[in-house]
Amino acid sequence: MVTLTFPDGASRDYEDGITPMAVAKSISSGLAKKVLAAKLNGELWDALRPVEGDASIELVTAKDPEGLELIRHDAAHVLAEAVQELFPGTQVTIGPVIENGFYYDFHRDEPFSDEDFAAIEKKMRFIIERNDKFTREVWDRNDAIKLFTEMGETYKAELISDLPEDETITIYRQGNWFDLCRGPHLPSTGKVGKAFKLMKVAGAYWRGDANNVQLQRIYGTAWATQEELDQHLHMLEEAEKRDHRRLGRELSLFHMQPEAQGMVFWHDNGTTLWREVENYIRRRLQVADYQEIKTPILINNQLWKKSGHWDKFRENMFVSEVSHGAHDEVHALKPMNCPAHVQVFNQGLKSYRDLPLRLAEFGCCHRNEPTGALHGIMRVRGFTQDDAHIFCTEDQITDETKSFIRLLKSIYEDFGFEDLLVKFSDRPQTRAGTDETWDKSEKALMDAVTAAGVDVVLNPGEGAFYGPKLEFVLRDAIGRDWQCGTLQVDFVLPDRLGATYIGEDDQRHIPVMLHRAILGSMERFIGILIENYAGKFPLWLAPTQVIVATITSEADDYAQNVCDKLTAAGLRVKTDLRNEKINYKIREHSVGKIPVIAVVGKREAEEGKVALRWLGEGNKQQDIMSIDEAVTVLSQKSLPPDLARG
RNA sequence: CUGGGUGUAGCUCAGUGGUAGAGCUGCCGUUUUGUAAACGGAUUGUCGGGGGUUCGAAUCCCUCCACCCGUUCCA
């Protein structure tokens, strides 16, 4: 007899060896059809595996996150079986569940291609149709290794030998096919359903190590229902439509070309966007008591040797060698701004009264990233950081961090990002500084985030070698995460570069340096803005805010007059006097994502009015008003959020 | 860095050994237009670069480059 307790607190007795499936049947046949697995005392359990003793039980269906994971996991198994049937000689390795789906890594000499997908999917559907039961078998370790070795499945055999001694080795069977697997699984392949799709094939290393052989990874997505699959595919389409590379071209924001790989040619529109973002940050920093500076891009390698970059970062730096008659000089483009900022700090004697000293720069950095790492304007070789270094005492770390987080959150919110994830990375294996220093700086940082009321996710051992760091990740309009801001505590660099201040005790002390960025890089952040807004920028950011479009050429002079008045009020305005129908102009500028179209025809010209049409899905509403009113309304609405707050 | 894919007009793409194409954009003309595409016309090319095979190459082979998707790394 076993006693099972249900989530509602009720408990029932069942005979020994009862399965969760049988439990479900005892409740209702409808539930029995839906049940995929169970949670026994919180542990996921096969629906067909007998219960071992008293437990709390929770039945898992496709509606539960765990149920969806099982569907994806089993889809991976079905994929593996299908592939092995269609491509004999292919070895299986691992096939985990990932966000939105699953993948399976195979070893096969010939490449898979997208064209194989149709056949594989067909075979998968066949296996699912067949509805084979998943059965769990516990194996002796050596027997299992022998089994897989004899089958030629060397990867599986290797996996088993590397499992901890006390681990139970389980094999799951589906029909004639089986796989090493911890489980649990669905009752049968049929429960995987039809809402799956193979997405792409890519290379991946065995155990993620580039020194190992390369495997072929087939990615798939799987969902509980067809609707969810469709929704997911739709989201992907939406992401493609928002792709900043596409919008960058369509809206003429920027372009890139092979002669300057990983560097951006900003066009007029993109530059306007940049300038608005930069000016906004500049205003925020000014209020937050930062000083803005500008330091050289090209610096002699003597400094990089002192800072340690020449040792640690040389392969990522662009180096310039120039011959000056007899002697050569070696310079490098700065990959970071910090050493240069210390040089500014070092000018003149600093007192403790000068601290905290916050030096900010829109610093243009270059890093020689591998080609494969580049991606549009999100990951480039030449980028501008909204960088700053706060020189302070150890006691000031907490307060500085607190006010930094407050500033960062407020800035993200102004751009429409409400969701923020903060990662806390503590001491790495190889590090500089004593344990006491690390204890102190980690505590100061942690106290600060707690005081700022932010939850953090621990990222153990991922800190910089010179100190712990915070990483700020924001979530965009379609649910994607982007790492932008960062704050790093540094006890090393100020020491190396000889930064000191005179303390209250009249002695020289070494300041702590906080490296911090909010947007991260202007390029990436603007890329994120493009995708987040899908090119439909809020009025204050829009490269062109208003188009004055005429209905007939009789209104040309009047349109120019309207344009002049709006421009004089500081708005970014263009006229469209072309010999085209108003329908044509409205469509074109709507597609061009211009926020406001000011339509003027004979009527408006006679009455001294404008008809404002706001960008929006199927928005036909227009506001008719005098020119002066339009100036007032548009000036008000185009204020950046910080200025709008007054 | 490694695996796969792609590279043809400004954009999206067709063209698999025999005279380089379509749609959209742009340009010119007609149309003076009332809220998401008026009509007509002409033009548009180192077929990613280089080399090779062939009577003949966008097409086959070699090589280099860039981009895309993964992996990795990061701002």
mmCIF file of C-alpha atoms in Angstrom, chain A residues 11 19 62 136 142 165 201 249 261 268 271 300 336 361 364 429 438 444 632 640:
data_model
loop_
_atom_site.group_PDB
_atom_site.id
_atom_site.type_symbol
_atom_site.label_atom_id
_atom_site.label_comp_id
_atom_site.label_asym_id
_atom_site.label_seq_id
_atom_site.Cartn_x
_atom_site.Cartn_y
_atom_site.Cartn_z
ATOM 1 C CA SER A 11 -4.510 11.845 -0.202
ATOM 2 C CA THR A 19 1.888 3.955 -11.899
ATOM 3 C CA ALA A 62 1.215 19.382 -21.852
ATOM 4 C CA ARG A 136 12.679 2.366 -18.855
ATOM 5 C CA ASN A 142 29.724 -2.306 -17.799
ATOM 6 C CA GLU A 165 30.025 5.652 -10.126
ATOM 7 C CA VAL A 201 21.621 22.199 -39.131
ATOM 8 C CA ARG A 249 19.042 49.517 -45.181
ATOM 9 C CA GLN A 261 34.619 44.840 -41.832
ATOM 10 C CA ASP A 268 22.269 60.939 -42.153
ATOM 11 C CA THR A 271 23.582 59.718 -37.335
ATOM 12 C CA ASN A 300 51.748 54.290 -28.097
ATOM 13 C CA MET A 336 39.181 50.145 -23.962
ATOM 14 C CA GLU A 361 33.589 59.484 -22.535
ATOM 15 C CA CYS A 364 35.625 55.027 -29.698
ATOM 16 C CA GLN A 429 39.901 31.185 -10.558
ATOM 17 C CA TRP A 438 37.766 40.407 -2.920
ATOM 18 C CA ALA A 444 30.246 46.199 -1.181
ATOM 19 C CA THR A 632 3.046 73.592 -29.911
ATOM 20 C CA PRO A 640 13.068 63.582 -25.024
#
